[in-house]
Coordinates of C-alpha atoms and ligand atoms in Angstrom, one line a residue:
M1 CA 60.4 287.0 13.9
L2 CA 60.1 290.8 13.3
S3 CA 60.7 290.6 9.6
L4 CA 58.1 287.9 9.3
K5 CA 55.4 289.8 11.1
P6 CA 54.5 291.7 8.0
V7 CA 54.2 288.5 6.1
L8 CA 51.3 287.3 8.1
F9 CA 49.6 290.5 7.9
L10 CA 50.6 291.1 4.4
L11 CA 49.1 288.2 2.6
L12 CA 45.7 288.3 3.9
T13 CA 45.1 291.6 5.5
V14 CA 47.5 294.4 5.0
V15 CA 47.2 294.2 1.3
C16 CA 43.5 294.0 1.4
L17 CA 43.7 296.9 3.7
G18 CA 45.8 298.6 1.1
V19 CA 42.8 298.4 -1.1
S20 CA 40.6 299.9 1.5
K21 CA 43.0 302.6 2.6
V22 CA 40.7 304.8 0.6
T23 CA 38.1 304.5 3.3
P24 CA 39.9 306.2 6.1
H25 CA 40.4 309.2 3.9
Q26 CA 36.8 309.3 3.0
K27 CA 36.0 308.8 6.6
Q28 CA 38.0 311.9 7.5
E29 CA 36.8 313.9 4.7
L30 CA 33.1 313.2 4.9
P31 CA 32.1 314.9 8.1
T32 CA 34.2 318.0 7.6
A33 CA 34.1 318.7 3.9
V34 CA 30.8 317.6 2.6
V35 CA 28.3 318.3 5.2
D36 CA 26.7 321.2 3.7
G37 CA 23.2 322.2 4.3
G38 CA 20.5 320.4 2.5
H39 CA 22.0 319.4 -0.8
G40 CA 25.2 317.5 0.2
V41 CA 26.2 315.1 -2.4
F42 CA 28.2 313.0 -0.1
P43 CA 26.7 313.6 3.3
V44 CA 26.0 313.1 6.3
R45 CA 27.3 313.6 9.7
I46 CA 24.4 312.4 11.6
A47 CA 24.2 308.9 10.0
Y48 CA 27.9 308.6 10.2
E49 CA 28.2 309.4 13.9
T50 CA 25.3 307.2 15.0
G51 CA 26.7 304.5 12.8
S52 CA 29.4 302.0 13.5
N53 CA 30.9 304.0 16.3
G54 CA 27.7 304.3 18.2
E55 CA 27.0 300.6 18.1
E56 CA 30.4 299.6 19.1
D57 CA 29.5 298.0 22.4
S58 CA 26.1 296.6 21.5
S59 CA 27.2 294.3 18.7
S60 CA 30.8 293.6 19.2
M61 CA 31.9 290.3 17.8
I62 CA 34.9 288.1 18.4
L63 CA 36.4 286.8 15.3
A64 CA 37.7 283.2 15.0
E65 CA 36.9 282.7 18.7
K66 CA 37.3 279.0 18.9
R67 CA 40.4 278.8 16.8
T68 CA 42.2 281.5 18.7
R69 CA 41.5 280.0 22.2
R70 CA 45.1 279.3 23.1
K71 CA 47.2 279.4 26.2
D72 CA 48.8 282.8 26.7
P73 CA 52.2 282.9 28.2
A74 CA 51.9 286.6 28.7
N75 CA 49.0 286.0 31.0
H76 CA 50.1 283.2 33.3
L77 CA 49.1 280.6 30.6
K78 CA 45.5 281.4 31.0
Y79 CA 43.4 280.8 27.9
Y80 CA 43.2 283.8 25.5
N81 CA 39.7 284.7 24.6
G82 CA 39.9 287.9 22.6
G83 CA 39.7 286.3 19.2
W84 CA 41.6 287.4 16.1
N85 CA 43.0 290.8 16.9
I86 CA 46.3 291.6 15.3
S87 CA 46.8 294.7 17.4
D88 CA 46.4 292.7 20.7
R89 CA 49.6 291.8 22.4
H90 CA 48.0 288.7 24.0
Y91 CA 46.8 287.4 20.6
K92 CA 50.4 287.6 19.4
S93 CA 51.9 285.9 22.4
S94 CA 49.2 283.2 22.5
V95 CA 49.6 282.4 18.8
S96 CA 53.4 282.4 19.1
Y97 CA 53.0 280.0 22.0
T98 CA 51.7 277.3 19.6
A99 CA 55.3 277.0 18.4
A100 CA 56.6 276.7 21.9
P101 CA 57.5 273.0 21.5
L102 CA 59.7 273.8 18.6
F103 CA 61.4 276.8 20.3
G104 CA 61.8 274.5 23.3
I105 CA 63.5 271.8 21.3
A106 CA 65.8 274.4 19.8
A107 CA 66.8 275.6 23.3
V108 CA 67.2 272.1 24.7
W109 CA 69.2 270.9 21.7
F110 CA 71.4 274.0 21.7
V111 CA 72.3 273.6 25.4
G112 CA 72.2 269.8 25.6
F113 CA 74.2 269.0 22.5
G114 CA 76.6 271.8 23.2
L115 CA 77.4 270.3 26.6
S116 CA 77.8 266.8 25.1
L117 CA 80.1 268.2 22.5
L118 CA 82.1 269.9 25.2
S119 CA 82.4 266.7 27.2
I120 CA 83.3 264.7 24.2
C121 CA 86.0 267.2 23.3
F122 CA 87.2 267.2 26.9
C123 CA 87.4 263.4 27.0
Y124 CA 89.1 263.3 23.6
C125 CA 91.9 265.4 24.9
C126 CA 92.3 264.3 28.5
C127 CA 90.6 261.0 29.3
R128 CA 92.7 258.0 29.4
R129 CA 91.7 255.7 26.6
T130 CA 90.3 252.5 27.8
P131 CA 89.6 249.7 25.4
Y132 CA 85.8 249.4 24.9
G133 CA 84.0 246.3 23.9
Y134 CA 83.1 246.4 20.2
S135 CA 79.8 245.2 19.2
R136 CA 79.1 244.3 15.6
T137 CA 75.3 244.9 16.1
A138 CA 75.8 248.5 17.5
Y139 CA 78.1 249.3 14.6
A140 CA 75.6 247.9 12.0
L141 CA 72.6 249.6 13.7
S142 CA 74.3 253.0 13.8
L143 CA 75.2 252.7 10.2
A144 CA 71.6 251.8 9.3
F145 CA 70.1 254.6 11.3
L146 CA 72.6 257.0 9.8
A147 CA 71.5 256.0 6.3
L148 CA 67.8 256.3 7.4
F149 CA 68.2 259.8 8.8
T150 CA 70.1 261.0 5.8
I151 CA 67.3 259.8 3.6
A152 CA 64.8 261.5 5.9
A153 CA 66.8 264.7 5.7
I154 CA 66.8 264.5 1.9
V155 CA 63.0 263.9 1.8
G156 CA 62.6 266.8 4.2
C157 CA 64.6 269.0 1.9
V158 CA 62.5 268.0 -1.1
I159 CA 59.3 268.7 0.8
L160 CA 60.7 272.0 2.0
Y161 CA 61.8 273.0 -1.5
T162 CA 58.5 272.1 -3.1
G163 CA 56.5 273.6 -0.3
Q164 CA 58.3 276.9 -0.5
G165 CA 57.9 277.1 -4.2
K166 CA 54.1 276.5 -4.0
F167 CA 53.9 278.8 -1.0
H168 CA 55.6 281.5 -2.9
N169 CA 53.3 281.0 -5.8
S170 CA 50.1 281.2 -3.8
T171 CA 51.3 284.2 -1.8
T172 CA 52.2 285.9 -5.1
D173 CA 48.8 285.0 -6.6
T174 CA 47.0 286.4 -3.5
L175 CA 49.0 289.5 -3.7
D176 CA 48.4 289.9 -7.4
F177 CA 44.7 289.4 -6.9
V178 CA 44.4 292.0 -4.2
V179 CA 46.6 294.4 -6.1
S180 CA 44.5 294.0 -9.3
E181 CA 41.4 294.7 -7.2
S182 CA 43.0 297.8 -5.9
K183 CA 44.0 298.9 -9.4
D184 CA 40.5 298.3 -10.6
T185 CA 39.2 300.5 -7.9
I186 CA 41.7 303.2 -8.8
N187 CA 40.6 303.1 -12.4
K188 CA 37.0 303.4 -11.4
L189 CA 37.7 306.3 -9.1
N190 CA 39.7 308.0 -11.8
N191 CA 36.7 307.7 -14.1
V192 CA 34.4 309.1 -11.4
S193 CA 36.9 311.9 -10.9
S194 CA 37.0 312.8 -14.6
I195 CA 33.3 312.8 -14.8
L196 CA 33.0 315.1 -11.9
A197 CA 35.7 317.4 -13.3
T198 CA 33.6 317.9 -16.5
S199 CA 30.6 318.6 -14.4
K200 CA 32.3 321.6 -12.8
N201 CA 31.4 323.6 -15.9
I202 CA 27.7 322.7 -15.9
G203 CA 25.4 325.7 -15.8
V204 CA 23.2 326.1 -18.7
D205 CA 22.6 329.8 -19.3
Q206 CA 18.9 329.9 -18.9
V207 CA 18.5 327.5 -16.0
S208 CA 21.5 326.5 -13.9
L209 CA 22.1 323.9 -11.3
P210 CA 21.6 325.0 -7.7
P211 CA 24.9 326.5 -6.6
S212 CA 25.1 324.4 -3.5
M213 CA 25.0 321.3 -5.6
K214 CA 27.8 322.6 -7.8
K215 CA 29.9 323.2 -4.7
N216 CA 29.2 319.7 -3.5
I217 CA 30.2 318.2 -6.8
D218 CA 33.4 320.0 -6.6
R219 CA 34.1 318.7 -3.1
V220 CA 33.3 315.2 -4.0
D221 CA 35.7 315.5 -6.9
E222 CA 38.4 316.7 -4.6
M223 CA 37.7 313.9 -2.2
V224 CA 37.8 311.3 -4.9
S225 CA 41.0 312.6 -6.4
K226 CA 42.6 312.5 -2.9
A227 CA 41.5 309.0 -2.3
V228 CA 42.9 307.9 -5.7
R229 CA 46.2 309.5 -5.0
S230 CA 46.6 307.8 -1.6
L231 CA 45.3 304.5 -2.7
D232 CA 47.6 304.5 -5.6
S233 CA 50.7 305.3 -3.6
E234 CA 49.7 302.9 -0.9
T235 CA 49.1 300.1 -3.3
Q236 CA 52.5 300.6 -5.0
K237 CA 54.3 300.9 -1.8
N238 CA 52.7 297.8 -0.3
E239 CA 53.0 295.8 -3.4
K240 CA 56.7 296.4 -3.7
Y241 CA 57.3 295.9 0.0
I242 CA 55.4 292.7 0.2
H243 CA 57.1 291.4 -3.0
D244 CA 60.4 292.1 -1.4
V245 CA 59.5 290.3 1.8
L246 CA 58.1 287.3 -0.1
N247 CA 61.3 287.1 -2.2
S248 CA 63.5 287.2 0.8
V249 CA 61.5 284.5 2.5
R250 CA 61.7 282.4 -0.6
L251 CA 65.5 282.9 -0.9
A252 CA 66.0 282.1 2.8
L253 CA 64.0 278.9 2.6
I254 CA 65.9 277.8 -0.5
I255 CA 69.2 278.5 1.1
V256 CA 68.1 276.6 4.2
A257 CA 67.0 273.6 2.1
A258 CA 70.3 273.6 0.1
I259 CA 72.6 273.9 3.1
M260 CA 70.8 271.3 5.1
L261 CA 70.9 268.9 2.2
L262 CA 74.6 269.5 1.7
V263 CA 75.3 269.1 5.4
A264 CA 73.4 265.8 5.6
L265 CA 75.1 264.3 2.6
L266 CA 78.5 265.5 3.4
G267 CA 78.2 264.3 7.0
F268 CA 77.1 260.9 5.8
L269 CA 80.0 260.5 3.4
L270 CA 82.6 261.9 5.8
S271 CA 81.5 259.5 8.5
I272 CA 81.5 256.6 6.2
F273 CA 85.0 257.4 5.1
G274 CA 86.0 258.1 8.6
L275 CA 87.3 261.6 8.2
Q276 CA 86.9 262.4 11.9
V277 CA 88.2 265.9 12.0
L278 CA 86.0 267.0 9.2
V279 CA 83.1 265.2 10.8
Y280 CA 83.6 267.1 14.0
I281 CA 83.8 270.4 12.2
L282 CA 80.6 269.6 10.5
V283 CA 79.0 268.5 13.7
V284 CA 79.7 271.9 15.3
L285 CA 78.3 273.6 12.2
G286 CA 75.3 271.4 12.1
W287 CA 74.6 272.0 15.8
I288 CA 74.1 275.7 15.1
L289 CA 72.2 275.2 11.9
V290 CA 69.8 272.8 13.5
T291 CA 69.1 275.3 16.2
A292 CA 68.4 277.9 13.6
T293 CA 66.1 275.7 11.6
F294 CA 64.1 274.8 14.6
I295 CA 63.6 278.5 15.3
L296 CA 62.6 279.1 11.7
C297 CA 60.3 276.2 11.9
G298 CA 58.6 277.7 15.0
I299 CA 58.2 281.0 13.1
F300 CA 56.6 279.2 10.2
L301 CA 54.3 277.3 12.5
T302 CA 53.2 280.6 14.0
L303 CA 52.7 282.1 10.6
H304 CA 50.7 279.1 9.5
N305 CA 48.4 279.5 12.5
V306 CA 48.0 283.2 12.0
M307 CA 47.1 282.6 8.4
G308 CA 44.5 280.1 9.4
D309 CA 43.1 282.5 12.0
T310 CA 43.1 285.4 9.5
C311 CA 41.2 283.3 7.0
V312 CA 38.6 282.3 9.5
A313 CA 38.4 285.9 10.7
M314 CA 37.9 287.2 7.2
D315 CA 35.1 284.7 6.6
E316 CA 33.3 285.5 9.8
W317 CA 33.7 289.2 9.2
V318 CA 32.2 288.9 5.7
Q319 CA 29.3 286.9 7.1
N320 CA 28.5 289.4 9.9
P321 CA 28.5 292.7 8.2
T322 CA 26.9 294.6 11.1
A323 CA 29.0 293.5 14.0
H324 CA 31.9 295.5 15.3
T325 CA 35.0 293.4 15.1
A326 CA 38.8 293.7 15.4
L327 CA 39.0 293.9 11.6
D328 CA 37.0 297.1 11.7
D329 CA 39.7 298.7 13.7
I330 CA 42.0 298.4 10.8
L331 CA 39.3 298.7 8.1
P332 CA 37.4 301.8 9.0
C333 CA 34.3 301.2 7.0
I334 CA 31.4 303.5 7.1
D335 CA 28.2 301.8 8.2
H336 CA 25.6 300.6 5.8
A337 CA 23.2 303.4 6.5
T338 CA 25.7 306.1 5.6
A339 CA 26.6 304.3 2.5
Q340 CA 23.0 304.1 1.5
E341 CA 22.6 307.8 2.2
T342 CA 25.6 308.4 -0.1
L343 CA 23.9 306.4 -2.8
F344 CA 20.7 308.3 -2.2
Q345 CA 22.6 311.6 -2.6
T346 CA 24.2 310.5 -5.9
K347 CA 20.8 309.6 -7.0
D348 CA 19.6 313.0 -6.0
V349 CA 22.2 314.7 -8.1
T350 CA 21.4 312.5 -11.0
F351 CA 17.7 313.2 -10.7
Q352 CA 18.2 316.9 -10.4
L353 CA 20.7 317.1 -13.3
V354 CA 18.3 315.2 -15.7
D355 CA 15.4 317.3 -14.4
T356 CA 17.2 320.5 -15.1
V357 CA 18.3 319.5 -18.6
N358 CA 14.7 318.4 -19.4
K359 CA 13.3 321.6 -18.1
I360 CA 15.6 323.5 -20.4
I361 CA 14.6 321.3 -23.3
I362 CA 10.9 321.6 -22.7
N363 CA 10.6 325.2 -21.5
V364 CA 13.3 326.8 -23.7
A365 CA 14.5 324.8 -26.6
N366 CA 11.3 323.3 -27.7
I367 CA 9.1 326.3 -27.6
D368 CA 8.4 328.5 -30.5
P369 CA 10.4 331.7 -29.9
P370 CA 8.2 334.4 -28.4
P371 CA 7.7 337.4 -30.6
F372 CA 9.7 339.7 -28.3
P373 CA 13.5 339.3 -28.0
G374 CA 14.9 337.9 -24.8
L375 CA 16.4 334.9 -23.1
L376 CA 13.8 332.6 -24.5
N377 CA 14.1 333.8 -28.0
Y378 CA 17.3 332.9 -29.8
N379 CA 15.6 332.1 -33.2
Q380 CA 15.2 328.4 -32.3
S381 CA 13.3 326.4 -35.0
G382 CA 13.1 323.0 -36.5
P383 CA 12.2 319.5 -35.0
L384 CA 11.8 319.2 -31.3
V385 CA 14.8 318.1 -29.2
P386 CA 14.2 314.7 -27.4
T387 CA 14.3 314.8 -23.7
L388 CA 16.6 312.7 -21.4
C389 CA 15.3 309.6 -19.7
N390 CA 15.3 310.2 -16.0
P391 CA 16.2 306.9 -14.5
L392 CA 14.6 307.9 -11.2
N393 CA 11.3 309.2 -9.9
A394 CA 11.2 312.2 -7.6
D395 CA 11.2 309.7 -4.6
K396 CA 14.5 308.2 -6.0
T397 CA 12.9 304.9 -6.9
Y398 CA 13.8 303.5 -10.3
R399 CA 11.7 304.5 -13.2
K400 CA 11.3 302.9 -16.6
C401 CA 12.2 305.1 -19.6
Q402 CA 9.5 305.9 -22.0
D403 CA 9.6 305.8 -25.8
G404 CA 11.5 308.7 -27.3
E405 CA 13.4 309.5 -24.2
L406 CA 17.2 309.5 -24.6
D407 CA 19.6 307.5 -22.5
A408 CA 22.1 309.8 -20.8
S409 CA 25.0 307.9 -22.1
N410 CA 24.3 308.6 -25.8
A411 CA 22.3 311.8 -25.6
A412 CA 25.3 313.9 -26.6
Q413 CA 25.5 312.1 -29.8
I414 CA 21.9 312.5 -30.7
W415 CA 21.6 316.1 -29.6
K416 CA 24.3 317.0 -32.1
A417 CA 21.7 317.0 -34.8
Y418 CA 19.8 319.8 -33.1
V419 CA 22.6 322.3 -32.9
C420 CA 22.3 325.4 -34.9
Q421 CA 25.0 327.8 -36.1
V422 CA 25.0 331.1 -34.2
S423 CA 25.7 334.7 -34.9
A424 CA 27.9 336.8 -32.7
N425 CA 25.2 337.4 -30.2
D426 CA 24.2 333.8 -29.9
M427 CA 21.2 333.8 -32.2
C428 CA 20.5 330.8 -34.4
T429 CA 21.1 331.6 -38.0
T430 CA 20.3 328.1 -39.2
V431 CA 17.7 325.6 -38.4
G432 CA 18.2 324.1 -34.9
R433 CA 17.1 324.4 -31.3
L434 CA 20.3 324.3 -29.4
T435 CA 23.1 326.8 -29.5
P436 CA 26.6 325.2 -29.3
K437 CA 26.9 326.6 -25.8
M438 CA 23.7 325.0 -24.6
Y439 CA 24.7 321.8 -26.2
D440 CA 28.0 321.7 -24.4
Q441 CA 26.4 322.3 -21.1
M442 CA 23.6 319.8 -21.6
S443 CA 25.9 317.0 -22.7
A444 CA 28.2 317.6 -19.8
A445 CA 25.2 317.3 -17.5
A446 CA 24.1 314.1 -19.3
N447 CA 27.7 312.8 -18.9
V448 CA 27.7 313.4 -15.2
S449 CA 24.3 311.9 -14.6
S450 CA 25.1 308.8 -16.6
G451 CA 28.4 308.5 -14.8
L452 CA 26.9 308.9 -11.4
T453 CA 24.2 306.3 -12.3
Y454 CA 26.9 303.9 -13.3
Y455 CA 29.3 304.5 -10.5
G456 CA 26.9 305.4 -7.7
P457 CA 26.7 301.8 -6.4
F458 CA 30.5 301.5 -6.7
L459 CA 31.0 304.6 -4.6
A460 CA 28.6 303.3 -2.0
G461 CA 30.3 299.9 -2.0
L462 CA 33.6 301.7 -1.4
M463 CA 32.3 303.4 1.6
D464 CA 30.6 300.5 3.4
C465 CA 33.5 298.2 2.5
S466 CA 31.3 295.8 0.5
F467 CA 34.1 295.7 -2.0
V468 CA 36.5 294.6 0.7
R469 CA 34.0 292.0 1.7
F470 CA 34.0 290.8 -1.9
T471 CA 37.8 290.7 -2.0
F472 CA 37.9 288.8 1.3
T473 CA 35.3 286.4 0.1
R474 CA 37.4 285.6 -3.0
V475 CA 40.6 285.4 -0.9
H476 CA 38.9 283.1 1.5
A477 CA 37.5 280.9 -1.2
D478 CA 40.3 280.9 -3.7
H479 CA 43.5 281.6 -1.9
C480 CA 43.2 280.6 1.8
P481 CA 43.2 276.9 1.3
E482 CA 46.4 277.0 -0.7
L483 CA 48.1 279.5 1.6
I484 CA 47.3 277.3 4.6
K485 CA 48.3 274.1 2.9
Y486 CA 51.6 275.2 1.6
S487 CA 52.6 277.1 4.7
K488 CA 52.0 273.7 6.4
W489 CA 54.3 272.0 3.8
V490 CA 57.0 274.5 4.6
Y491 CA 56.9 274.0 8.3
I492 CA 56.6 270.2 8.0
G493 CA 59.5 270.2 5.6
L494 CA 61.5 272.4 8.0
T495 CA 60.6 270.2 11.0
M496 CA 61.6 267.1 9.1
V497 CA 64.9 268.5 8.0
S498 CA 65.8 269.8 11.4
V499 CA 64.9 266.5 13.2
A500 CA 66.6 264.4 10.6
V501 CA 69.8 266.4 10.6
M502 CA 69.7 266.6 14.4
L503 CA 69.5 262.8 14.7
S504 CA 72.1 262.4 11.9
L505 CA 74.5 264.6 13.9
V506 CA 74.1 262.4 17.0
L507 CA 74.7 259.4 14.8
W508 CA 77.8 260.8 13.2
V509 CA 79.3 261.1 16.6
L510 CA 78.1 257.6 17.6
Y511 CA 79.2 256.1 14.4
A512 CA 82.6 257.7 14.6
R513 CA 83.0 256.2 18.1
E514 CA 81.9 252.8 16.9
R515 CA 84.2 253.0 14.0
R516 CA 87.1 253.9 16.2
H517 CA 86.3 251.1 18.6
R518 CA 86.1 248.7 15.7
K519 CA 89.5 249.8 14.5
Y520 CA 90.9 249.7 18.0
T521 CA 89.5 246.2 18.7
K522 CA 90.7 244.9 15.4
L523 CA 94.2 246.3 16.1
A524 CA 94.1 244.8 19.6
V525 CA 93.0 241.4 18.2
A526 CA 95.7 241.5 15.5
A527 CA 98.3 242.5 18.1
S528 CA 97.3 239.7 20.5
E529 CA 97.3 237.2 17.6
H530 CA 100.7 238.5 16.7
T531 CA 102.0 238.0 20.3
S532 CA 100.5 234.6 20.6
L533 CA 102.1 233.6 17.4
A534 CA 105.4 235.0 18.6
T535 CA 105.2 233.0 21.8
E536 CA 104.3 229.9 20.0
T537 CA 107.4 230.3 17.8
E538 CA 109.6 231.0 20.8
L539 CA 108.3 227.9 22.5
K540 CA 109.3 226.0 19.5
Ligands
NAG601 C1 36.9 304.1 -17.3 O1 36.5 304.8 -18.4 C2 37.1 304.3 -19.6 C3 36.7 305.3 -20.7 O2 35.6 306.1 -20.4 C4 36.6 302.9 -19.9 O3 37.2 302.4 -21.1 C5 37.0 302.0 -18.7 O4 36.5 300.7 -18.9 C6 36.5 302.6 -17.4 N1 37.1 301.8 -16.3 C7 36.4 301.2 -15.4 C8 37.1 300.5 -14.4 O5 35.2 301.4 -15.3
NAG602 C1 42.0 294.6 19.8 O1 43.1 294.9 20.6 C2 43.3 296.2 20.9 C3 44.6 296.3 21.7 O2 44.6 295.4 22.8 C4 42.1 296.8 21.7 O3 42.3 298.1 21.9 C5 40.9 296.6 20.8 O4 39.7 297.0 21.5 C6 40.7 295.1 20.4 N1 39.6 295.0 19.5 C7 38.6 294.2 19.6 C8 37.5 294.2 18.7 O5 38.6 293.4 20.6
NAG603 C1 16.3 332.5 -37.9 O1 16.4 331.1 -38.4 C2 16.1 330.9 -39.7 C3 16.2 329.4 -40.0 O2 15.3 328.7 -39.2 C4 17.0 331.7 -40.6 O3 16.5 331.6 -41.9 C5 16.9 333.2 -40.2 O4 17.8 333.9 -41.0 C6 17.2 333.3 -38.7 N1 17.1 334.8 -38.3 C7 18.1 335.5 -37.9 C8 17.7 336.9 -37.5 O5 19.2 335.0 -37.7
NAG604 C1 31.4 312.7 -21.9 O1 32.3 311.7 -21.4 C2 33.1 311.1 -22.4 C3 33.9 309.9 -21.8 O2 33.6 309.8 -20.5 C4 34.1 312.2 -22.9 O3 34.9 311.6 -23.9 C5 33.3 313.3 -23.4 O4 34.1 314.3 -23.8 C6 32.3 313.9 -22.4 N1 31.5 314.9 -23.0 C7 31.4 316.1 -22.4 C8 30.5 317.1 -23.2 O5 31.9 316.4 -21.4

């Protein structure tokens, strides 16, 4: 059961959690690293602390409550009411208890059939053989049932084999989907990181960014790089581990299907041909195999139930974004307010960057150089440099660009036309209003602001787990039905195989007995006929 525990978690949660492993890091980093006076890029201790943690008790929600109401053997068989909570001992014991009948059958079978085998063995060696009555009907019936159960075992094996194939495909699909989501996130984070890295150099000579903002950009960059590294290694590790587990499960099920099929067919043939010793060897082997398959069957039933619970839990979690649930314990998302604050701060950086660049354009580049030498006079001349479009107003509401304003994403391209050649002391010697130095700084600033505009919502989504919600929604809609259906196939196939082989075993023994009696009776009849013949001749 231990080796399968990850499987349940794996498919629907652990991997999804792999994706979100980024959040714990941010969560740790946020309060310590980035709380910095007024201008934090990614803030905000206050919102964070009064967020999800503060509300813990008021809006706690039980996930998949109805589904998970099961008897709990670890609590005197009282009903378990805690809902889906993978870290709760009682949840685990109550969901395992759903497979109790199967484990029960395995135990009863193991003990019961073991004892019968012993007594048969004992009788075979020591009991005096008494002639039994031989009934043609019993013989025919046992043969018919033997054939029936063998066919049932074959059908069970086919269901099991098909089921495990489909189960494996749907688990692999789910895994691939989640991993691709994760890799997508990594790519985006890498892009954010490279944008932020270029921004480190921003600082236009004449007017530079507020130093606190530069510091914060640096910190966010560090945080993002860290998140990327951990998410990347986490994803790779989980992916490999889960693939290995899935492959082992697949292999185990194929082997079980093959062996059980072989045992059923072999047993049938050996009993038909009356090879008693071999039949008894096979019976002993089958006795152990059947016990093992029943246990495996119970494990799969548990797994099937946990999957169902997890699917329902994910759905309810997605639909109740504000409630505190057991999923939040493993998915430490930042509350919505903090994420919004983050978004607000990225907007603030964007706004200030664009504003700074525009101030330089308007107050420095686009003026006629004053007659005295100085910062504002670098012999700028020629057509006026177009300003950047600021996508935001000062209150961070969205603003429409006006004609002639440049989009931050292609500003660098257009500004190229306004760059002049410079002398050794940075004076323009040709027509132009931007020195190469100014140009570099300004396009870096434009790069950062366009990047932050583009990735801001993504970063916010990362923090409040809305991207996990999206992933869960897709898993719930696209993958859960198949996962549940095919795990059911597997356990139904397993049950069918175990029951059919179990009954076949009993019938092998019965049939062998009937066969022996038939032979014995025939011999007896032949012998008595012989004697009566002999007496008749003697009489003559
Ligand atoms: C990351 O940036 C590269 C080049 O800037 C771009 O081609 C790619 O689509 C971006 N990736 C994502 C996930 O946005
Ligand atoms: C889940 O179970 C753990 C361990 O019993 C417990 O500490 C935690 O509070 C539970 N979570 C919820 C949301 O019930
Ligand atoms: C100033 O720029 C003009 C071109 O606009 C150029 O002809 C002139 O030589 C420059 N003056 C100096 C001192 O470089
Ligand atoms: C702006 O970003 C693009 C791609 O993201 C990069 O190729 C380019 O070098 C950047 N420009 C500057 C000036 O940083």
